[in-house]
Short mmCIF file of C-alpha atoms in Angstrom, two decimals:
data_model
loop_
_atom_site.label_atom_id
_atom_site.label_comp_id
_atom_site.label_asym_id
_atom_site.label_seq_id
_atom_site.Cartn_x
_atom_site.Cartn_y
_atom_site.Cartn_z
CA ASP A 164 42.33 -38.10 -57.04
CA THR A 165 46.05 -37.94 -57.70
CA GLY A 166 47.00 -37.80 -54.03
CA VAL A 167 49.39 -35.42 -52.28
CA SER A 168 52.59 -34.91 -54.23
CA GLN A 169 55.88 -33.55 -52.96
CA ASP A 170 58.96 -32.39 -54.80
CA PRO A 171 61.81 -33.18 -54.70
CA ARG A 172 61.82 -36.68 -53.21
CA HIS A 173 65.40 -36.32 -52.05
CA LYS A 174 67.58 -33.29 -51.41
CA ILE A 175 71.24 -33.38 -50.45
CA THR A 176 72.88 -30.09 -49.62
CA LYS A 177 75.76 -28.63 -47.70
CA ARG A 178 75.33 -27.04 -44.32
CA GLY A 179 74.50 -23.37 -44.60
CA GLN A 180 72.66 -23.62 -47.90
CA ASN A 181 69.00 -22.75 -48.38
CA VAL A 182 66.50 -25.35 -49.55
CA THR A 183 62.90 -25.17 -50.68
CA PHE A 184 60.35 -27.99 -50.89
CA ARG A 185 57.03 -28.01 -52.66
CA CYS A 186 53.77 -29.73 -51.80
CA ASP A 187 50.72 -30.09 -54.03
CA PRO A 188 47.73 -31.21 -51.95
CA ILE A 189 44.67 -33.08 -53.11
CA SER A 190 42.86 -30.49 -55.18
CA GLU A 191 39.67 -30.13 -53.18
CA HIS A 192 41.44 -30.03 -49.80
CA ASN A 193 41.62 -26.62 -48.16
CA ARG A 194 43.84 -27.64 -45.22
CA LEU A 195 47.51 -28.35 -45.70
CA TYR A 196 49.97 -29.50 -43.03
CA TRP A 197 53.74 -29.86 -42.81
CA TYR A 198 55.35 -32.44 -40.52
CA ARG A 199 58.93 -33.50 -39.91
CA GLN A 200 59.95 -37.10 -39.28
CA THR A 201 63.38 -38.22 -38.10
CA LEU A 202 64.58 -41.79 -38.30
CA GLY A 203 62.73 -44.14 -35.97
CA GLN A 204 60.33 -41.46 -34.74
CA GLY A 205 56.77 -40.44 -35.44
CA PRO A 206 56.07 -37.32 -37.49
CA GLU A 207 56.07 -33.99 -35.61
CA PHE A 208 53.77 -31.15 -36.56
CA LEU A 209 55.41 -28.04 -38.00
CA THR A 210 52.68 -25.79 -39.39
CA TYR A 211 49.33 -25.76 -41.15
CA PHE A 212 47.31 -23.67 -43.57
CA GLN A 213 43.63 -23.23 -44.11
CA ASN A 214 43.42 -21.99 -47.68
CA GLU A 215 46.19 -19.36 -47.91
CA ALA A 216 46.23 -18.48 -44.21
CA GLN A 217 48.94 -19.97 -42.01
CA LEU A 218 47.02 -20.58 -38.78
CA GLU A 219 49.40 -22.46 -36.53
CA LYS A 220 53.14 -22.88 -36.16
CA SER A 221 54.96 -25.30 -33.88
CA ARG A 222 57.79 -24.24 -31.59
CA LEU A 223 59.89 -26.58 -33.76
CA LEU A 224 59.60 -24.06 -36.57
CA SER A 225 62.56 -21.79 -35.90
CA ASP A 226 62.95 -18.46 -37.69
CA ARG A 227 65.07 -20.23 -40.32
CA PHE A 228 61.92 -21.98 -41.52
CA SER A 229 59.22 -20.31 -43.54
CA ALA A 230 56.17 -21.74 -45.25
CA GLU A 231 53.79 -20.23 -47.73
CA ARG A 232 50.63 -21.16 -49.56
CA PRO A 233 50.14 -18.11 -51.72
CA LYS A 234 47.02 -19.05 -53.65
CA GLY A 235 45.60 -21.61 -51.30
CA SER A 236 46.73 -24.45 -53.52
CA PHE A 237 50.37 -25.64 -53.44
CA SER A 238 52.67 -24.83 -50.54
CA THR A 239 56.40 -24.31 -50.16
CA LEU A 240 58.58 -24.88 -47.13
CA GLU A 241 61.93 -23.08 -47.12
CA ILE A 242 64.79 -23.70 -44.73
CA GLN A 243 67.50 -21.05 -44.64
CA ARG A 244 71.07 -21.63 -43.48
CA THR A 245 70.54 -25.36 -43.08
CA GLU A 246 72.05 -27.18 -40.11
CA GLN A 247 72.90 -30.84 -39.53
CA GLY A 248 69.88 -31.16 -37.27
CA ASP A 249 67.57 -30.29 -40.16
CA SER A 250 68.24 -33.69 -41.75
CA ALA A 251 64.87 -35.44 -41.75
CA MET A 252 61.91 -36.46 -43.89
CA TYR A 253 59.56 -33.54 -44.47
CA LEU A 254 56.00 -34.70 -44.96
CA CYS A 255 53.06 -32.77 -46.31
CA ALA A 256 49.45 -33.74 -45.67
CA SER A 257 46.10 -32.37 -46.70
CA THR A 258 42.49 -32.76 -45.68
CA ASP A 259 39.07 -31.31 -46.26
CA GLY A 260 38.56 -28.78 -43.48
CA THR A 261 34.78 -28.97 -43.79
CA ASN A 262 34.93 -32.50 -42.38
CA SER A 263 37.21 -32.42 -39.39
CA ASN A 264 36.94 -36.15 -38.79
CA GLN A 265 38.58 -37.16 -42.05
CA PRO A 266 42.13 -38.50 -41.87
CA GLN A 267 44.96 -36.43 -43.22
CA HIS A 268 46.35 -37.73 -46.50
CA PHE A 269 50.13 -37.74 -46.65
CA GLY A 270 52.54 -37.30 -49.52
CA ASP A 271 55.66 -39.43 -50.00
CA GLY A 272 57.82 -36.77 -48.36
CA THR A 273 61.07 -35.01 -49.16
CA ARG A 274 64.12 -36.55 -47.54
CA LEU A 275 66.66 -33.86 -46.67
CA SER A 276 70.27 -34.78 -46.00
CA ILE A 277 72.71 -32.11 -44.79
CA LEU A 278 76.37 -32.83 -45.46
CA GLU B 15 51.11 -30.79 -23.68
CA LEU B 16 49.66 -33.86 -25.35
CA LYS B 17 51.88 -36.95 -25.21
CA VAL B 18 51.21 -40.15 -27.11
CA GLU B 19 52.99 -43.37 -26.23
CA GLN B 20 52.92 -46.64 -28.07
CA ASN B 21 54.09 -50.01 -26.98
CA PRO B 22 55.78 -52.13 -27.86
CA LEU B 23 58.18 -50.13 -30.02
CA PHE B 24 59.28 -53.25 -31.82
CA LEU B 25 57.39 -56.48 -32.35
CA SER B 26 58.65 -59.61 -34.02
CA MET B 27 56.00 -62.26 -34.44
CA GLN B 28 55.40 -65.49 -36.28
CA GLU B 29 52.88 -65.79 -39.03
CA GLY B 30 49.53 -66.98 -37.76
CA LYS B 31 49.90 -65.47 -34.31
CA ASN B 32 47.80 -62.76 -32.67
CA TYR B 33 49.06 -59.66 -30.95
CA THR B 34 47.97 -56.23 -29.74
CA ILE B 35 49.65 -52.83 -30.04
CA TYR B 36 48.76 -50.23 -27.41
CA CYS B 37 48.47 -46.47 -27.73
CA ASN B 38 48.11 -44.30 -24.62
CA TYR B 39 47.61 -40.55 -24.68
CA SER B 40 47.78 -37.95 -21.96
CA THR B 41 44.90 -35.49 -22.47
CA THR B 42 41.28 -35.59 -23.49
CA SER B 43 40.68 -36.47 -27.11
CA ASP B 44 37.86 -37.98 -29.07
CA ARG B 45 39.68 -38.42 -32.35
CA LEU B 46 42.34 -41.02 -32.90
CA TYR B 47 43.88 -42.26 -36.11
CA TRP B 48 45.96 -45.29 -37.01
CA TYR B 49 48.44 -45.12 -39.87
CA ARG B 50 50.73 -47.64 -41.51
CA GLN B 51 54.14 -46.75 -42.92
CA ASP B 52 56.29 -49.03 -45.10
CA PRO B 53 60.05 -48.38 -45.22
CA GLY B 54 60.84 -45.29 -47.29
CA LYS B 55 57.17 -44.65 -47.92
CA SER B 56 54.59 -42.26 -46.62
CA LEU B 57 51.78 -42.86 -44.17
CA GLU B 58 48.65 -44.72 -45.18
CA SER B 59 45.48 -44.13 -43.19
CA LEU B 60 44.08 -47.32 -41.65
CA PHE B 61 41.41 -46.33 -39.15
CA VAL B 62 39.60 -43.27 -37.82
CA LEU B 63 38.16 -43.67 -34.32
CA LEU B 64 35.81 -40.91 -33.25
CA SER B 65 34.02 -41.92 -30.09
CA ASN B 66 34.35 -43.90 -26.91
CA GLY B 67 33.88 -47.58 -27.60
CA ALA B 68 34.48 -47.22 -31.33
CA VAL B 69 35.69 -50.39 -33.02
CA LYS B 70 36.81 -50.65 -36.64
CA GLN B 71 37.99 -53.73 -38.51
CA GLU B 72 39.71 -54.21 -41.83
CA GLY B 73 40.99 -57.64 -42.73
CA ARG B 74 43.30 -58.93 -40.00
CA LEU B 75 43.45 -55.59 -38.17
CA MET B 76 40.98 -54.32 -35.59
CA ALA B 77 41.24 -50.99 -33.77
CA SER B 78 39.35 -49.81 -30.72
CA LEU B 79 39.15 -46.65 -28.64
CA ASP B 80 38.49 -46.15 -24.93
CA THR B 81 38.42 -42.40 -24.33
CA LYS B 82 37.97 -42.76 -20.57
CA ALA B 83 41.14 -44.80 -20.26
CA ARG B 84 42.81 -42.68 -22.99
CA LEU B 85 43.76 -45.91 -24.72
CA SER B 86 43.51 -47.31 -28.19
CA THR B 87 44.47 -50.79 -29.29
CA LEU B 88 45.35 -52.24 -32.66
CA HIS B 89 44.81 -55.99 -32.67
CA ILE B 90 46.41 -58.22 -35.26
CA THR B 91 44.78 -61.57 -35.94
CA ALA B 92 46.64 -64.43 -37.61
CA ALA B 93 49.49 -62.22 -38.80
CA VAL B 94 50.85 -62.55 -42.33
CA HIS B 95 54.14 -61.26 -43.74
CA ASP B 96 52.40 -58.47 -45.67
CA LEU B 97 51.51 -56.81 -42.39
CA SER B 98 55.19 -56.08 -41.69
CA ALA B 99 55.43 -52.28 -41.41
CA THR B 100 55.55 -49.52 -38.81
CA TYR B 101 52.21 -48.60 -37.25
CA PHE B 102 51.53 -45.17 -35.78
CA CYS B 103 48.66 -43.88 -33.73
CA ALA B 104 47.95 -40.16 -33.84
CA VAL B 105 45.71 -38.06 -31.65
CA VAL B 106 44.04 -34.67 -32.04
CA ASP B 107 44.31 -32.56 -28.91
CA ARG B 108 40.77 -31.53 -28.07
CA HIS B 109 41.96 -28.53 -26.09
CA THR B 110 43.88 -26.81 -28.85
CA ASP B 111 42.34 -24.82 -31.66
CA ALA B 112 40.39 -26.31 -34.50
CA GLY B 113 43.36 -27.06 -36.71
CA ASN B 114 43.28 -30.79 -36.00
CA MET B 115 47.03 -31.03 -35.77
CA LEU B 116 48.10 -34.59 -35.11
CA THR B 117 50.39 -35.70 -32.30
CA PHE B 118 51.93 -39.04 -33.20
CA GLY B 119 53.18 -41.87 -31.06
CA GLY B 120 56.68 -43.17 -31.61
CA GLY B 121 55.49 -46.02 -33.78
CA THR B 122 55.51 -49.81 -33.47
CA ARG B 123 57.74 -51.59 -35.93
CA LEU B 124 56.13 -54.92 -36.73
CA MET B 125 58.04 -57.74 -38.32
CA VAL B 126 56.13 -60.89 -39.22
CA LYS B 127 58.30 -63.94 -39.81
CA PRO B 128 57.26 -66.99 -41.81
#
């Protein structure tokens, strides 16, 4: 069990640029979640996948955000035309959907800073 | 809309003392999770509470769940410096679909002083 891994760990970019983050879940986990955490706050749900299907999206996920999980394994989260307010830690989590009581396992996150 | 509130938001305590963190939530749920987060790190699962009256203990931490009161507590016994971290409770909204999305409280930042 290598845990949930996210790449990159840090991303600094200028406002208006596009960014893409990657998440590799625990291999046997079929559910994958994206959350956003701003300083001093708890994580907020963005979206989740069961296998390759994106089943739920938060109202926080504006049309500048898009997430994919093409083969039901790794996932990408893309933000287009970044804004200052997008600066946050983006966390990925995974769990085994066949056991809904299991906790979600979180990666170390990607910290995004918009200049 | 499910709301989760924790208090206190910040807790400074001496080593050896006891204290309790409270987590209140606004709608029916029978699944509550406690996580720990160290600065700059991700979230580590501490406890999973699945039914009314559930109590879990690990070392100096004990968590309980009262679904009727919509309240969970995280009790710290004889605190040590290594417990300094931010603690989050997170709740699954029973009335939404089966995705088990978590709604987190704002966190309690615990600082244990020698």
